Amino acid sequence: MAQTTPNHTQTVHGWAAHDPSGNITPYTFKRRENGVNDVTIKILYCGICHTDIHHVKDDWGITMYPVVPGHEIVGVVTKVGSNVTGFKVGDRAGVGCMAATCLDCEYCRDGQENYCDQVQFVYNGIFWDGSITYGGYSEFLVADHRYVVHVPENLPMDAAAPLLCAGITVFTPLKDHNLLECKGKRIGVVGLGGLGHIAVKFGKAFGHHVSVISTSASKEKEAKERLGADDFILSTNEEQMQSKKRSLDFILDTVSAKHSLGPILDLLKVKGTLAIVGAPDKPMELPSFPLIFGKRAVTGSIIGSIKETQEMMDLCGEHNITCDVEVVGTDEINHALRRLANNDVKYRFVIDIAGSFSSKA
Ligand code: NAP
Ligand code: ZN
């Protein structure tokens, strides 16, 4: 049922899932008026993250239908509130996963607001005024300026959109493990999808030896020739996995479905770290032997702070790092969601939102 919150007077056209069937249909809803701390963004492009599928299908059991997905949002600022100093009309802006945090806890005060336990996301969240948040599969967004970043002028908007979630999610674990500063480490990336392909690009840009660990033999050629990976390990091939035991310093696991962690941990050197960012709907077993015999650590992280997101965007601007995207129209969202669920995209679908509205005009 559509919500009725005071000040939510602006009519927005978008696309929503109404049940766990996996289907998206056009949906008209309301957004708040642009407040003193807000910017309004005309959405140009929105990436399709695997998290959108988890929400559309209610994989995690937390979806509030109707859900308007989309948290890889780029566009142009069309309005700014009176308290906003960092943005002006016409700026290229990006919004990722966060819509609101408490602004007062130790994590918010310390610039790690993505770990605030009251964090509310850009869709399927509850904003400060009690309204349910609706995401970027829609024509415009009203966002508090504290959760908006600048998109460097030299980056194409469509190929920059997935940086807002996929990019920042793989950037922070690399940063947290000093892999921006020290070069020449041996890094593994498990799962060559939206998150994984950007992780490979970052790993190479930061001067490391990068191995892709994948279930898809068909991805080897491109991983090496197009993305610059140094090695490709087929995780379903036991011989290959055995021969690479104890070869990696750090592994980033981006896999969206339940899988075995033991063989992945065995690829780490003694004292190596496995950082998990993928979010399968079922718990994964953590075998103790590869941990204790290798003094290995397992960690996880969620996206990054807004400060880190801006840092990553600027770095991508400097190094010209963009995502490999397949741009689709709004009439192709369901097809794209199905193809993403079937592991059939290289490497991120991005919806041409503005194109859909201009073609109707
Ligand atoms: P994606 O594009 O679908 O990529 C996931 C990759 O995982 C696939 O390309 C595939 O790579 C591999 N894979 C899929 N099913 C598998 C299976 N059953 N066993 C082994 N490997 C499998 O998804 P994404 O958008 O990158 O998102 C990945 C995960 O990260 C999702 O669960 C998403 O919700 C989560 N996520 C977390 C955060 C965070 O803040 N922590 C942020 C964004 C997304 P290969 O073909 O190479 O094997
Ligand atoms: Zn995402």
Coordinates of C-alpha atoms and ligand atoms in Angstrom, one line a residue:
M1 CA 0.0 0.0 0.0
A2 CA 1.3 3.5 -0.8
Q3 CA 2.4 5.4 2.2
T4 CA 1.1 8.8 3.2
T5 CA 3.6 10.9 5.1
P6 CA 3.2 14.7 5.5
N7 CA 5.4 16.7 3.1
H8 CA 5.5 13.7 0.7
T9 CA 3.8 15.6 -2.0
Q10 CA 6.0 15.0 -5.0
T11 CA 4.8 12.3 -7.4
V12 CA 7.5 10.0 -8.8
H13 CA 7.4 7.4 -11.5
G14 CA 9.4 4.3 -10.8
W15 CA 9.5 0.5 -10.8
A16 CA 8.7 -1.7 -7.9
A17 CA 8.5 -5.4 -6.9
H18 CA 5.2 -6.1 -5.1
D19 CA 5.9 -9.7 -4.1
P20 CA 8.7 -12.3 -4.1
S21 CA 8.0 -13.5 -7.7
G22 CA 11.1 -11.5 -8.9
N23 CA 9.0 -9.3 -11.2
I24 CA 9.2 -5.5 -11.4
T25 CA 6.3 -3.3 -12.6
P26 CA 5.9 0.5 -13.1
Y27 CA 4.9 2.1 -9.8
T28 CA 3.9 5.7 -8.9
F29 CA 4.7 6.9 -5.4
K30 CA 5.5 10.0 -3.4
R31 CA 8.7 11.6 -2.2
R32 CA 9.2 14.4 0.3
E33 CA 9.6 18.0 -0.7
N34 CA 13.3 19.1 -0.9
G35 CA 14.1 20.0 2.8
V36 CA 16.8 22.3 4.1
N37 CA 19.4 19.5 4.2
D38 CA 18.3 17.8 1.0
V39 CA 19.4 17.7 -2.6
T40 CA 17.1 16.6 -5.3
I41 CA 18.7 14.5 -8.0
K42 CA 17.4 13.8 -11.5
I43 CA 18.5 10.2 -11.9
L44 CA 20.4 9.4 -15.1
Y45 CA 21.5 5.8 -14.5
C46 CA 21.0 3.2 -11.8
G47 CA 23.1 0.0 -11.5
I48 CA 21.5 -3.4 -10.8
C49 CA 23.2 -4.9 -7.8
H50 CA 22.7 -8.5 -6.7
T51 CA 21.4 -7.1 -3.5
D52 CA 18.4 -5.8 -5.5
I53 CA 17.6 -9.4 -6.4
H54 CA 18.0 -10.5 -2.7
H55 CA 15.4 -7.8 -1.8
V56 CA 13.1 -8.2 -4.7
K57 CA 12.8 -12.0 -3.9
D58 CA 12.9 -11.4 -0.2
D59 CA 15.9 -13.8 0.1
W60 CA 16.8 -12.2 3.5
G61 CA 13.2 -12.1 4.9
I62 CA 13.3 -8.3 5.4
T63 CA 11.6 -6.9 2.3
M64 CA 8.8 -4.3 2.8
Y65 CA 6.7 -4.5 -0.4
P66 CA 6.3 -2.6 -2.6
V67 CA 10.1 -2.2 -2.9
V68 CA 11.6 0.2 -5.4
P69 CA 15.2 -1.1 -5.6
G70 CA 18.4 0.7 -6.7
H71 CA 21.4 1.9 -4.8
E72 CA 23.9 2.7 -7.5
I73 CA 22.4 6.0 -8.4
V74 CA 24.0 8.8 -10.5
G75 CA 22.4 11.9 -11.8
V76 CA 22.3 15.7 -11.8
V77 CA 21.4 18.0 -8.9
T78 CA 18.2 19.9 -9.6
K79 CA 17.4 21.5 -6.2
V80 CA 19.5 22.2 -3.0
G81 CA 18.2 23.0 0.5
S82 CA 19.3 26.2 2.3
N83 CA 21.8 24.3 4.6
V84 CA 23.5 22.6 1.8
T85 CA 26.9 24.0 0.9
G86 CA 28.7 21.2 -0.9
F87 CA 26.4 20.9 -3.9
K88 CA 24.8 23.2 -6.4
V89 CA 22.2 22.8 -9.2
G90 CA 23.8 21.1 -12.2
D91 CA 26.4 19.1 -10.2
R92 CA 27.0 15.5 -11.1
A93 CA 26.0 13.5 -8.0
G94 CA 26.0 9.9 -6.8
V95 CA 24.0 8.2 -4.0
G96 CA 24.8 4.7 -2.8
C97 CA 23.2 2.5 -0.1
M98 CA 22.7 4.9 2.8
A99 CA 19.8 7.3 3.4
A100 CA 20.2 8.1 7.1
T101 CA 22.2 7.2 10.2
C102 CA 21.8 8.4 13.8
L103 CA 24.7 11.0 13.4
D104 CA 25.5 10.6 17.1
C105 CA 26.8 7.2 17.9
E106 CA 30.5 6.4 18.2
Y107 CA 30.6 5.1 14.7
C108 CA 28.8 8.1 13.2
R109 CA 31.1 10.5 15.1
D110 CA 34.1 8.5 14.0
G111 CA 33.3 8.6 10.2
Q112 CA 32.2 5.0 10.1
E113 CA 28.5 5.7 9.8
N114 CA 28.0 2.6 7.7
Y115 CA 28.3 0.7 11.0
C116 CA 25.7 2.8 12.8
D117 CA 23.1 0.3 14.1
Q118 CA 20.4 2.7 13.1
V119 CA 21.6 2.9 9.5
Q120 CA 18.7 3.2 7.1
F121 CA 19.2 2.3 3.5
V122 CA 18.2 4.1 0.3
Y123 CA 15.5 1.6 -0.3
N124 CA 13.6 -0.8 2.1
G125 CA 14.6 1.5 4.9
I126 CA 12.8 3.9 7.2
F127 CA 13.8 7.5 7.0
W128 CA 13.9 10.0 9.9
D129 CA 10.4 11.2 9.1
G130 CA 9.0 7.6 9.3
S131 CA 8.6 7.2 5.6
I132 CA 9.7 4.0 3.8
T133 CA 12.6 4.7 1.5
Y134 CA 12.4 4.1 -2.3
G135 CA 15.5 3.6 -4.4
G136 CA 17.0 4.5 -7.7
Y137 CA 14.7 2.6 -10.2
S138 CA 12.8 5.9 -10.4
E139 CA 13.0 9.3 -12.1
F140 CA 14.3 11.4 -9.2
L141 CA 15.6 11.1 -5.6
V142 CA 15.5 13.4 -2.6
A143 CA 18.5 12.7 -0.5
D144 CA 20.1 14.3 2.6
H145 CA 23.3 15.9 1.4
R146 CA 25.4 14.0 4.0
Y147 CA 24.8 10.8 2.0
V148 CA 25.6 12.2 -1.5
V149 CA 29.0 12.3 -3.2
H150 CA 30.4 14.0 -6.3
V151 CA 31.0 12.1 -9.5
P152 CA 34.3 13.2 -11.1
E153 CA 33.8 15.1 -14.4
N154 CA 35.9 12.7 -16.5
L155 CA 34.0 9.5 -15.6
P156 CA 31.1 8.5 -17.9
M157 CA 28.0 8.4 -15.7
D158 CA 26.7 5.0 -16.8
A159 CA 30.0 3.3 -16.1
A160 CA 30.5 5.2 -12.8
A161 CA 27.1 4.2 -11.3
P162 CA 28.1 0.8 -10.0
L163 CA 31.0 2.4 -8.0
L164 CA 28.4 3.7 -5.6
C165 CA 27.8 0.2 -4.2
A166 CA 30.0 -2.5 -5.9
G167 CA 33.0 -0.1 -6.0
I168 CA 32.9 1.1 -2.4
T169 CA 32.2 -2.4 -1.1
V170 CA 35.4 -3.8 -2.6
F171 CA 37.4 -0.7 -2.0
T172 CA 37.1 -0.6 1.8
P173 CA 38.4 -4.1 2.6
L174 CA 41.5 -3.3 0.3
K175 CA 42.0 -0.1 2.2
D176 CA 41.4 -1.6 5.6
H177 CA 44.1 -4.2 4.9
N178 CA 46.7 -1.6 3.8
L179 CA 46.5 -2.8 0.2
L180 CA 46.3 0.8 -1.1
E181 CA 49.7 1.6 0.3
C182 CA 51.8 -1.5 0.1
K183 CA 52.2 -2.9 -3.4
G184 CA 53.1 -6.4 -4.8
K185 CA 50.8 -8.5 -2.6
R186 CA 49.1 -11.6 -4.0
I187 CA 45.3 -11.0 -3.9
G188 CA 42.5 -13.4 -4.7
V189 CA 39.0 -12.3 -5.8
V190 CA 36.3 -15.0 -5.5
G191 CA 33.3 -14.5 -7.9
L192 CA 33.8 -12.5 -11.0
G193 CA 30.5 -10.5 -11.0
G194 CA 29.6 -6.9 -10.4
L195 CA 31.7 -6.6 -7.2
G196 CA 34.4 -9.0 -8.3
H197 CA 35.3 -7.3 -11.6
I198 CA 35.9 -4.0 -9.9
A199 CA 37.9 -5.7 -7.2
V200 CA 40.2 -7.0 -10.0
K201 CA 40.5 -3.5 -11.5
F202 CA 41.3 -2.0 -8.1
G203 CA 43.8 -4.8 -7.3
K204 CA 45.7 -4.1 -10.5
A205 CA 45.5 -0.3 -10.2
F206 CA 47.0 -0.6 -6.7
G207 CA 49.9 -2.7 -7.9
H208 CA 49.1 -6.2 -6.8
H209 CA 49.2 -9.7 -8.4
V210 CA 45.5 -10.6 -8.8
S211 CA 44.0 -14.1 -9.1
V212 CA 40.4 -14.6 -10.0
I213 CA 38.8 -17.7 -8.3
S214 CA 35.7 -18.5 -10.3
T215 CA 33.2 -21.2 -11.0
S216 CA 32.9 -20.1 -14.6
A217 CA 35.6 -21.4 -17.0
S218 CA 34.1 -19.1 -19.7
K219 CA 35.3 -16.0 -17.8
E220 CA 39.0 -16.9 -17.9
K221 CA 40.0 -15.2 -21.2
E222 CA 38.3 -11.9 -20.4
A223 CA 39.4 -11.9 -16.8
K224 CA 43.0 -11.9 -18.0
E225 CA 42.8 -10.0 -21.3
R226 CA 40.2 -7.4 -20.5
L227 CA 40.4 -7.0 -16.7
G228 CA 44.1 -7.6 -16.4
A229 CA 44.0 -10.5 -13.9
D230 CA 47.3 -12.3 -13.6
D231 CA 45.9 -15.8 -12.8
F232 CA 42.5 -17.6 -13.0
I233 CA 41.7 -20.5 -10.7
L234 CA 38.7 -22.6 -11.5
S235 CA 37.3 -23.4 -8.1
T236 CA 35.5 -26.5 -9.4
N237 CA 38.8 -28.0 -10.5
E238 CA 40.3 -29.7 -7.5
E239 CA 43.7 -30.0 -9.1
Q240 CA 44.0 -26.3 -9.8
M241 CA 42.8 -25.5 -6.2
Q242 CA 45.4 -27.9 -4.8
S243 CA 48.2 -26.5 -6.8
K244 CA 47.5 -22.9 -5.5
K245 CA 47.4 -23.8 -1.8
R246 CA 49.1 -21.3 0.4
S247 CA 49.7 -18.9 -2.5
L248 CA 47.7 -15.8 -1.6
D249 CA 48.1 -13.0 1.1
F250 CA 44.5 -11.8 1.0
I251 CA 41.2 -13.0 -0.6
L252 CA 38.0 -11.0 -1.2
D253 CA 34.9 -13.2 -1.4
T254 CA 32.1 -11.6 -3.4
V255 CA 29.9 -14.7 -4.0
S256 CA 26.2 -14.2 -3.7
A257 CA 25.2 -17.8 -2.9
K258 CA 26.2 -20.3 -0.2
H259 CA 29.6 -22.0 -1.0
S260 CA 32.4 -23.9 0.7
L261 CA 34.9 -21.7 2.5
G262 CA 37.4 -24.4 3.4
P263 CA 39.0 -24.7 -0.1
I264 CA 39.2 -20.9 -0.3
L265 CA 40.9 -20.6 3.1
D266 CA 43.4 -23.2 2.0
L267 CA 44.5 -20.8 -0.8
L268 CA 45.8 -18.3 1.8
K269 CA 49.3 -18.2 3.1
V270 CA 49.9 -18.6 6.8
K271 CA 48.4 -15.5 8.5
G272 CA 46.4 -14.6 5.4
T273 CA 43.0 -13.0 5.6
L274 CA 39.7 -13.8 3.9
A275 CA 37.4 -10.8 3.7
I276 CA 33.8 -11.7 2.9
V277 CA 31.5 -9.1 1.3
G278 CA 29.1 -11.4 -0.5
A279 CA 25.8 -11.9 1.4
P280 CA 24.3 -15.4 0.7
D281 CA 20.9 -16.0 2.2
K282 CA 22.1 -19.1 4.0
P283 CA 24.8 -19.3 6.7
M284 CA 28.1 -20.7 5.5
E285 CA 30.1 -23.3 7.4
L286 CA 33.5 -22.1 8.8
P287 CA 35.8 -25.1 9.2
S288 CA 38.3 -24.6 12.0
F289 CA 41.2 -26.7 10.6
P290 CA 42.2 -24.3 7.7
L291 CA 42.0 -21.5 10.3
I292 CA 44.2 -23.1 13.0
F293 CA 46.7 -24.8 10.7
G294 CA 47.2 -21.5 8.8
K295 CA 46.7 -18.9 11.6
R296 CA 44.2 -17.3 9.1
A297 CA 41.6 -14.7 9.8
V298 CA 38.1 -14.2 8.4
T299 CA 36.5 -10.8 8.4
G300 CA 33.6 -9.0 6.7
S301 CA 32.5 -5.5 5.8
I302 CA 29.5 -3.5 4.6
I303 CA 29.9 -0.8 1.9
G304 CA 32.0 2.1 3.2
S305 CA 31.5 5.5 4.8
I306 CA 30.5 8.5 2.7
K307 CA 34.1 9.9 3.2
E308 CA 35.5 6.7 1.9
T309 CA 33.1 6.7 -1.0
Q310 CA 34.2 10.1 -2.1
E311 CA 37.8 9.1 -1.7
M312 CA 37.2 6.1 -3.9
M313 CA 35.3 8.1 -6.5
D314 CA 38.1 10.6 -6.7
L315 CA 40.7 7.8 -7.0
C316 CA 38.6 6.3 -9.8
G317 CA 38.6 9.8 -11.5
E318 CA 42.4 10.0 -11.2
H319 CA 43.1 6.5 -12.5
N320 CA 40.2 6.5 -14.9
I321 CA 38.7 3.4 -13.3
T322 CA 35.1 2.6 -14.5
C323 CA 32.9 -0.5 -14.5
D324 CA 32.2 -2.7 -17.4
V325 CA 28.5 -2.2 -17.9
E326 CA 25.6 -3.3 -20.1
V327 CA 23.2 -0.5 -20.3
V328 CA 19.5 -1.5 -20.5
G329 CA 16.2 0.4 -20.9
T330 CA 13.6 0.4 -18.1
D331 CA 11.5 -2.0 -20.2
E332 CA 14.4 -4.5 -19.9
I333 CA 14.7 -4.5 -16.0
N334 CA 13.0 -7.9 -15.5
H335 CA 15.1 -9.5 -18.3
A336 CA 18.2 -8.0 -16.7
L337 CA 17.3 -9.3 -13.2
R338 CA 16.8 -12.8 -14.6
R339 CA 20.1 -12.7 -16.5
L340 CA 21.9 -11.5 -13.4
A341 CA 20.3 -14.3 -11.3
N342 CA 21.6 -16.7 -13.9
N343 CA 25.2 -15.3 -13.8
D344 CA 24.8 -13.9 -17.3
V345 CA 26.2 -10.4 -17.3
K346 CA 29.6 -8.8 -18.0
Y347 CA 29.7 -7.4 -15.4
R348 CA 27.0 -5.0 -14.3
F349 CA 23.6 -4.0 -15.7
V350 CA 22.9 -0.3 -15.5
I351 CA 19.5 1.1 -16.2
D352 CA 19.2 4.1 -18.5
I353 CA 16.6 5.9 -16.3
A354 CA 16.6 9.3 -17.9
G355 CA 16.5 7.8 -21.4
S356 CA 13.2 6.1 -20.6
F357 CA 11.6 9.4 -19.6
S358 CA 13.0 11.4 -22.5
S359 CA 11.7 8.8 -25.0
K360 CA 8.2 9.2 -23.5
A361 CA 8.3 13.0 -23.6
Ligands
NAP1 P1 26.9 -10.9 -9.1 O1 27.2 -9.8 -10.1 O2 25.8 -11.8 -9.3 O3 28.3 -11.7 -8.8 C1 28.4 -12.8 -7.9 C2 29.4 -13.8 -8.5 O4 29.4 -14.9 -7.6 C3 28.9 -14.4 -9.8 O5 29.3 -13.7 -10.9 C4 29.6 -15.8 -9.8 O6 31.0 -15.6 -10.2 C5 29.7 -16.1 -8.3 N1 28.6 -17.1 -7.9 C6 27.3 -17.0 -8.1 N2 26.7 -18.1 -7.6 C7 27.6 -18.9 -7.1 C8 27.6 -20.1 -6.5 N3 26.4 -20.8 -6.2 N4 28.8 -20.7 -6.0 C9 29.9 -20.0 -6.3 N5 30.0 -18.8 -6.9 C10 28.9 -18.3 -7.3 O7 26.6 -10.2 -7.7 P2 27.2 -8.8 -7.0 O8 26.3 -7.7 -7.4 O9 28.7 -8.7 -7.3 O10 27.0 -9.1 -5.5 C11 27.6 -10.2 -4.8 C12 27.2 -10.4 -3.4 O11 27.6 -9.3 -2.6 C13 25.6 -10.4 -3.2 O12 25.3 -11.3 -2.2 C14 25.3 -9.0 -2.7 O13 24.1 -8.9 -2.0 C15 26.5 -8.7 -1.9 N6 26.8 -7.3 -1.6 C16 27.3 -7.0 -0.4 C17 27.7 -5.7 -0.1 C18 28.3 -5.4 1.2 O14 28.3 -4.2 1.6 N7 28.9 -6.3 1.9 C19 27.5 -4.7 -1.0 C20 27.0 -5.1 -2.3 C21 26.6 -6.4 -2.6 P3 31.8 -16.7 -11.0 O15 31.0 -17.0 -12.2 O16 33.1 -16.1 -11.3 O17 31.9 -17.9 -10.1
ZN2 ZN 24.7 -3.1 -3.9

